[in-house]
XYZ file of C-alpha atoms in Angstrom:
501
model
C 91.060 61.502 135.793
C 88.865 59.086 133.825
C 85.254 59.816 132.923
C 83.964 57.105 135.249
C 85.518 58.765 138.307
C 82.747 60.615 140.146
C 84.658 63.140 142.242
C 87.493 65.142 140.656
C 90.666 65.368 142.686
C 92.047 68.752 143.674
C 94.421 70.047 140.967
C 97.509 69.683 143.155
C 96.532 66.128 144.150
C 95.804 65.180 140.542
C 99.167 66.556 139.429
C 100.939 64.564 142.170
C 99.079 61.375 141.189
C 100.035 61.718 137.535
C 103.636 62.541 138.380
C 103.763 59.401 140.509
C 102.454 57.409 137.534
C 105.366 58.699 135.466
C 107.842 57.551 138.089
C 106.143 54.148 138.301
C 106.532 53.673 134.551
C 110.209 54.603 134.725
C 110.813 52.331 137.719
C 109.377 49.425 135.703
C 111.820 50.152 132.871
C 109.332 51.972 130.639
C 109.542 55.388 129.015
C 106.572 57.751 129.493
C 107.989 59.999 126.735
C 109.297 57.718 123.922
C 111.138 59.151 120.961
C 108.720 58.259 118.114
C 105.732 56.260 116.921
C 105.161 55.128 113.346
C 101.517 55.616 112.367
C 100.061 54.775 108.973
C 96.596 56.368 109.169
C 94.933 59.486 110.494
C 91.488 59.598 112.064
C 90.156 61.528 109.092
C 91.513 58.994 106.617
C 89.791 56.166 108.522
C 86.461 57.973 108.342
C 86.991 58.635 104.627
C 87.919 55.016 103.848
C 85.606 53.119 106.166
C 82.814 55.551 106.983
C 80.150 53.494 105.185
C 80.582 50.223 107.069
C 77.533 48.436 108.429
C 77.208 48.005 112.241
C 79.075 45.005 113.638
C 81.610 44.823 110.781
C 85.178 43.551 111.226
C 87.379 44.499 108.287
C 90.537 42.532 108.953
C 92.500 45.724 108.153
C 95.209 46.550 110.694
C 96.122 50.215 111.206
C 98.333 52.293 113.451
C 96.934 55.600 114.726
C 98.036 58.084 117.362
C 96.577 61.058 119.197
C 95.325 62.454 122.487
C 92.792 60.674 124.708
C 89.717 62.830 125.281
C 87.413 60.226 126.808
C 87.924 56.924 128.645
C 84.918 54.809 129.662
C 85.167 51.358 131.262
C 82.362 48.815 130.987
C 83.328 45.558 132.666
C 85.872 43.828 130.460
C 85.673 46.542 127.817
C 87.120 50.047 127.607
C 85.914 52.630 125.101
C 88.061 55.686 124.447
C 88.022 58.677 122.114
C 91.326 59.487 120.441
C 91.773 62.726 118.530
C 94.644 63.602 116.234
C 95.174 66.714 114.148
C 92.498 65.686 111.651
C 89.516 64.184 113.525
C 88.497 61.831 116.336
C 88.134 58.049 116.302
C 86.845 55.603 118.880
C 89.146 52.993 120.403
C 87.638 49.657 121.435
C 89.697 47.694 123.964
C 88.584 44.232 124.983
C 90.130 42.052 127.681
C 89.666 39.120 125.321
C 91.987 40.789 122.780
C 94.663 42.373 124.975
C 94.510 40.449 128.262
C 93.567 41.498 131.770
C 96.833 43.276 132.567
C 96.897 45.356 129.380
C 93.213 46.238 129.800
C 93.895 47.508 133.306
C 96.887 49.474 132.041
C 94.849 51.108 129.315
C 92.006 51.902 131.720
C 94.630 53.510 133.987
C 95.573 56.073 131.365
C 94.389 59.656 131.884
C 92.468 62.126 129.787
C 94.999 64.204 127.902
C 97.550 61.411 127.522
C 98.994 60.880 124.052
C 98.897 57.259 122.883
C 99.655 55.229 119.793
C 97.663 52.083 119.049
C 97.679 49.239 116.574
C 94.504 47.354 115.823
C 91.757 46.331 113.441
C 89.279 48.710 111.855
C 85.730 47.733 112.871
C 82.290 49.060 113.732
C 80.499 48.375 116.997
C 76.972 46.972 117.191
C 75.779 50.581 117.308
C 77.678 51.376 114.122
C 80.485 53.459 115.675
C 83.633 53.317 113.545
C 86.420 52.115 115.840
C 89.887 50.657 116.072
C 89.872 47.389 118.019
C 93.117 47.758 119.924
C 95.649 44.937 119.977
C 98.632 46.873 121.309
C 99.101 50.400 122.605
C 101.930 52.659 123.720
C 101.929 55.743 125.917
C 103.574 58.508 123.858
C 103.452 61.433 126.304
C 102.012 61.588 129.803
C 99.822 64.604 130.489
C 100.629 65.823 134.002
C 97.886 68.464 134.000
C 94.221 67.445 133.843
C 92.084 68.826 131.054
C 89.193 71.127 131.964
C 85.899 69.484 132.796
C 84.300 68.337 129.534
C 80.899 69.811 130.383
C 82.159 73.305 131.157
C 85.348 73.478 129.108
C 87.707 76.390 129.533
C 85.139 79.078 130.212
C 87.275 81.960 131.514
C 88.099 84.115 128.492
C 91.400 85.405 129.874
C 92.568 81.852 130.663
C 91.555 80.724 127.186
C 93.896 83.280 125.612
C 96.754 82.760 128.081
C 96.606 78.983 127.678
C 95.671 78.748 124.040
C 97.206 75.263 123.881
C 94.509 74.084 126.330
C 91.781 76.121 124.633
C 92.486 74.361 121.338
C 92.348 70.944 122.998
C 88.916 71.364 124.563
C 87.206 74.127 122.563
C 85.788 72.971 119.256
C 84.848 76.508 118.239
C 88.395 77.758 118.794
C 89.658 75.093 116.419
C 86.962 76.071 113.919
C 88.031 79.725 114.010
C 91.669 78.925 113.305
C 90.840 76.406 110.610
C 88.973 79.247 108.855
C 91.920 81.599 109.330
C 94.455 79.115 107.948
C 92.244 78.204 104.995
C 91.735 81.883 104.132
C 95.480 82.580 104.125
C 96.131 79.559 101.918
C 93.395 80.728 99.541
C 94.849 84.246 99.374
C 98.276 82.911 98.442
C 96.887 80.669 95.725
C 94.726 83.491 94.348
C 97.655 85.898 94.067
C 100.102 83.280 92.817
C 97.658 82.399 90.019
C 97.678 86.056 88.941
C 101.470 86.246 88.607
C 102.087 87.981 91.929
C 105.398 87.024 93.527
C 105.517 86.470 97.281
C 108.526 88.239 98.778
C 110.048 88.915 102.195
C 111.092 92.361 103.348
C 112.875 93.470 106.531
C 111.167 93.464 109.904
C 113.833 95.715 111.420
C 113.685 99.160 109.797
C 116.160 102.017 110.171
C 113.294 104.454 109.457
C 109.714 103.610 110.457
C 107.264 104.278 107.649
C 104.409 103.066 105.504
C 101.628 103.942 107.946
C 100.645 106.398 110.651
C 101.574 104.528 113.817
C 103.882 104.683 116.805
C 106.695 102.146 116.341
C 108.449 99.800 118.735
C 112.126 100.651 119.161
C 114.949 98.164 119.590
C 118.751 98.389 119.505
C 121.237 96.543 117.305
C 124.309 95.958 119.438
C 126.812 95.142 116.681
C 125.876 98.222 114.659
C 125.219 100.321 117.776
C 122.070 101.786 116.259
C 118.399 101.975 117.073
C 116.027 100.131 114.768
C 112.238 99.939 114.567
C 109.959 96.952 114.253
C 108.128 97.531 111.007
C 104.748 99.185 111.097
C 104.186 98.267 107.429
C 106.147 96.600 104.590
C 104.894 99.168 102.067
C 108.005 101.199 101.324
C 110.169 98.127 100.765
C 107.583 96.473 98.530
C 107.418 99.597 96.366
C 111.215 99.560 96.131
C 110.759 96.163 94.468
C 108.355 97.677 91.922
C 111.098 100.219 91.171
C 113.461 97.252 90.729
C 111.248 95.754 88.036
C 109.132 93.188 89.907
C 105.750 94.108 88.480
C 103.509 92.273 90.970
C 104.598 91.543 94.529
C 102.937 90.699 97.823
C 103.855 89.877 101.382
C 101.881 88.317 104.237
C 103.634 89.058 107.489
C 103.615 90.427 110.978
C 103.656 94.169 111.576
C 104.044 95.933 114.912
C 102.373 99.083 116.192
C 102.913 100.437 119.676
C 99.259 101.061 120.435
C 96.651 100.053 122.979
C 94.867 96.732 123.355
C 91.218 96.384 122.364
C 88.821 94.017 120.641
C 90.143 95.420 117.328
C 93.812 96.044 118.135
C 96.776 93.870 119.020
C 100.301 95.345 119.026
C 101.429 92.728 116.513
C 99.129 91.592 113.752
C 99.217 90.141 110.252
C 98.927 92.172 107.066
C 98.692 91.325 103.413
C 100.181 94.018 101.199
C 100.173 93.699 97.408
C 101.471 96.053 94.701
C 100.899 96.017 90.951
C 102.704 98.078 88.331
C 100.709 99.946 85.658
C 97.608 99.871 87.888
C 95.611 102.333 90.002
C 93.101 102.134 92.823
C 90.306 101.025 90.520
C 92.326 97.913 89.665
C 92.851 97.363 93.395
C 89.080 97.495 93.943
C 88.551 94.648 91.499
C 91.417 92.694 93.053
C 90.118 93.217 96.593
C 86.524 92.134 96.079
C 87.526 89.090 94.057
C 90.230 88.062 96.538
C 88.041 88.438 99.645
C 85.131 86.585 98.056
C 87.467 83.793 96.980
C 88.939 83.509 100.486
C 85.432 83.386 101.985
C 84.329 80.544 99.721
C 87.515 78.556 100.281
C 87.426 79.008 104.059
C 83.686 78.762 104.783
C 82.017 77.428 101.641
C 80.041 80.621 100.960
C 80.379 84.332 100.323
C 77.670 84.944 102.945
C 79.120 85.390 106.421
C 77.386 86.078 109.705
C 79.236 89.307 110.432
C 81.124 90.096 113.606
C 78.220 90.990 115.894
C 75.997 88.283 117.356
C 72.833 90.179 116.412
C 74.186 91.699 113.215
C 72.784 90.939 109.764
C 74.511 88.474 107.419
C 76.957 90.027 104.978
C 77.331 88.866 101.374
C 80.880 89.334 100.098
C 80.064 88.400 96.500
C 81.269 91.028 93.980
C 80.596 93.648 92.841
C 80.671 95.827 95.962
C 79.129 99.308 95.914
C 81.368 102.388 95.762
C 80.668 105.672 97.546
C 82.828 108.696 98.201
C 83.681 109.666 101.744
C 82.041 113.041 101.159
C 78.761 111.440 100.030
C 78.671 109.163 103.062
C 79.223 112.004 105.536
C 76.392 113.948 103.923
C 74.129 110.917 104.147
C 74.880 109.926 107.750
C 75.788 113.246 109.408
C 73.702 115.565 107.259
C 76.592 117.910 106.454
C 78.655 118.668 103.364
C 82.382 118.958 104.077
C 85.500 119.120 101.923
C 89.234 119.458 102.709
C 89.358 122.715 100.727
C 87.153 124.428 103.310
C 88.903 126.917 105.668
C 90.045 125.305 108.894
C 88.011 127.738 111.012
C 84.854 126.743 109.161
C 85.698 123.055 109.568
C 86.108 123.520 113.320
C 82.642 125.047 113.529
C 81.269 122.022 111.695
C 83.017 119.702 114.176
C 81.523 121.659 117.050
C 78.061 121.388 115.512
C 78.195 117.583 115.350
C 80.063 117.065 118.620
C 83.352 115.852 117.155
C 86.370 116.857 119.288
C 89.612 117.922 117.613
C 93.171 119.078 118.261
C 94.172 122.675 117.444
C 96.987 121.457 115.150
C 94.681 119.516 112.827
C 94.088 120.851 109.352
C 90.810 120.646 107.406
C 91.647 117.248 105.873
C 92.226 115.672 109.259
C 89.005 117.245 110.532
C 87.032 115.772 107.604
C 88.410 112.322 108.399
C 87.607 112.736 112.083
C 84.005 113.668 111.279
C 83.696 110.583 109.069
C 85.140 108.240 111.683
C 83.015 109.615 114.519
C 79.679 109.959 112.695
C 79.615 107.620 109.737
C 82.021 104.676 109.604
C 80.397 102.640 112.386
C 77.015 102.761 110.614
C 78.256 101.131 107.392
C 77.263 97.470 107.016
C 79.031 96.897 103.709
C 80.995 95.547 102.101
C 81.508 99.049 100.741
C 84.353 100.822 98.990
C 84.722 104.253 100.629
C 86.587 106.435 98.093
C 88.656 109.596 97.884
C 90.221 110.617 101.177
C 91.756 113.978 102.141
C 95.303 114.483 100.916
C 96.401 115.679 104.360
C 95.865 112.239 105.949
C 97.233 110.163 103.056
C 100.935 111.027 102.601
C 101.723 108.027 100.384
C 98.767 108.239 97.994
C 98.611 109.889 94.574
C 96.636 113.162 94.226
C 93.162 112.607 92.828
C 93.050 113.186 89.089
C 89.919 115.365 89.467
C 90.472 117.112 92.834
C 93.958 117.998 94.180
C 92.636 118.283 97.773
C 91.886 114.560 97.684
C 93.864 111.404 96.925
C 92.990 108.247 95.058
C 92.492 106.060 98.078
C 89.805 103.681 99.256
C 89.013 101.763 102.399
C 86.763 98.711 102.523
C 84.289 98.856 105.399
C 82.393 95.779 106.560
C 80.203 95.793 109.676
C 81.497 99.234 110.639
C 85.147 98.189 110.511
C 88.021 98.819 108.129
C 89.040 95.659 106.322
C 91.299 97.004 103.569
C 93.116 100.192 102.550
C 94.478 100.933 99.085
C 95.935 103.716 96.932
C 96.961 104.791 93.549
C 100.526 105.078 94.800
C 102.345 108.407 94.838
C 105.312 108.060 92.466
C 106.454 111.686 92.191
C 109.628 111.923 94.338
C 109.390 115.707 94.674
C 105.815 115.593 95.950
C 106.668 112.643 98.196
C 109.526 114.586 99.793
C 107.174 117.494 100.522
C 104.688 115.110 102.086
C 107.390 113.509 104.245
C 108.593 116.938 105.346
C 105.042 117.874 106.321
C 104.886 114.688 108.366
C 108.247 115.421 109.969
C 106.920 118.824 111.037
C 103.982 117.105 112.702
C 106.384 114.744 114.461
C 108.436 117.694 115.693
C 105.219 119.122 117.101
C 104.608 115.993 119.150
C 102.664 113.698 116.803
C 104.012 110.245 117.720
C 102.388 108.613 114.679
C 103.696 110.960 111.969
C 106.110 109.470 109.437
C 109.715 110.702 109.228
C 111.582 111.493 106.026
C 112.899 108.275 104.464
C 115.746 109.437 102.231
C 116.550 105.983 100.866
C 112.930 105.470 99.764
C 112.998 108.887 98.101
C 116.210 107.883 96.331
C 114.436 104.759 95.046
C 111.583 106.905 93.715
C 114.116 109.070 91.862
C 115.041 105.976 89.833
C 111.397 105.808 88.728
C 108.321 104.088 90.158
C 105.836 103.284 87.368
C 102.125 103.913 87.937
C 101.286 101.500 90.726
C 98.268 100.308 92.670
C 98.785 99.146 96.240
C 96.551 97.223 98.644
C 96.653 96.316 102.318
C 94.259 93.853 103.994
C 94.244 93.080 107.707
C 94.351 89.285 107.869
C 93.150 89.223 111.469
C 90.100 91.342 110.705
C 89.354 89.215 107.654
C 89.518 86.120 109.864
C 87.183 87.808 112.380
C 84.696 88.503 109.615
C 84.789 85.008 108.121
C 84.643 83.249 111.497
C 81.947 85.527 112.917
C 83.815 86.645 116.049
C 83.964 90.127 117.550
C 87.404 90.155 119.221
C 90.753 90.103 117.448
C 92.095 87.914 120.264
C 89.867 85.093 119.044
C 91.775 84.896 115.735
C 95.352 85.368 116.999
C 96.846 82.187 118.395
C 98.806 83.912 121.127
C 97.460 87.462 121.643
C 99.180 89.975 123.883
C 97.597 90.308 127.320
C 98.178 92.474 130.326
C 100.420 90.846 132.974
C 98.559 88.827 135.561
C 98.331 90.405 139.000
């Protein structure tokens, strides 16, 4: 349907009309889906090269551009159209005096959504609009489905996510969000590469799920006749590489956790994990704040972001970020002083006093964490380093040098949400085996997120893991923060959705 048509056809009628147009082209010996088109400019390059032209200028420069038609407007013997490629949009100016009556009618008969390639002269209209004055054009792909109405767009949120390819055509903000995401990832890679980190790839199929507390997805390898698990984290393989002598490694990749769907959770998501030999969690703090600030500037132009809530305050990601212990924050927000060394019965009474529910199998460390998450975390604006977590809930982190009931671990909280998690890594194989065995006991008791014993990882530790700092950053949550959106589905190109009824 063209813009100058007043009454939209029913979707099934519009589809039939466009399909008939395809058959008409084929019957006339044409190809509605040709194999290629050689262009020599993009829309963005035309704006960069010719953006300063005076109104009514003809340059004499012939170019070839291609893209999708988003607007077609006929005015007598002229047709104006908007063509958008992957870089920007440019106006097309088609005159009967240049192309002839038949070609003008053919161009005016194209539909919104069609892909076309054109050759013509760069010019500006009398109103100063940079344009390509078309001499020849070619249909490159016929769009059989009409685009959503330009005034209302694709307004149904569920449809936007199910048909992301349409959302990205008509929704400028969706394109903005993903441009920020892609720019942030590129910036992260360049930042780490410049600091001698090596990007590596580790397995997605794991014989033993580990590296995080999460329920895994299970699959089966037919040739080996064995069950495997989609990775819940790359951590244990990356630390094997530190054992092997790679002193700085990182990976950006998909991880999979068999959990529910929410505005913060998708069963597959993207993680950055980085590990550095001869470092601890204080080194990871410096790395984290510098990396996130750098990604913000590269992706948005500033360290100040709007936050993820529409009415929330702006957040400045410029270093240095404040550092507070988990214990201090609980005392400040919940008005209680708790510590993992307290007897479990006393901890349960504290939970009861602040209305935090708990399971009878949880120890004091788990209860401390639960109190923090239910009373404190959501109130933190940040960015803030929350330090020194209970040992019980951190089976891969090194014991704190000043308090054996704690570990050297931090989380970064921004706008009440975890953005990053990091440790001084546990490198004592004897202690690590005890921790794994404690986790295995929890799994035997029904904890679906507890980590099993990974004997091969323990064997690697027995060859010696040097002091190591490790960091994990959720790329999706970072993209949410930088783009100012509140749902993880907005920053994942193809999020998982419940089946349609």
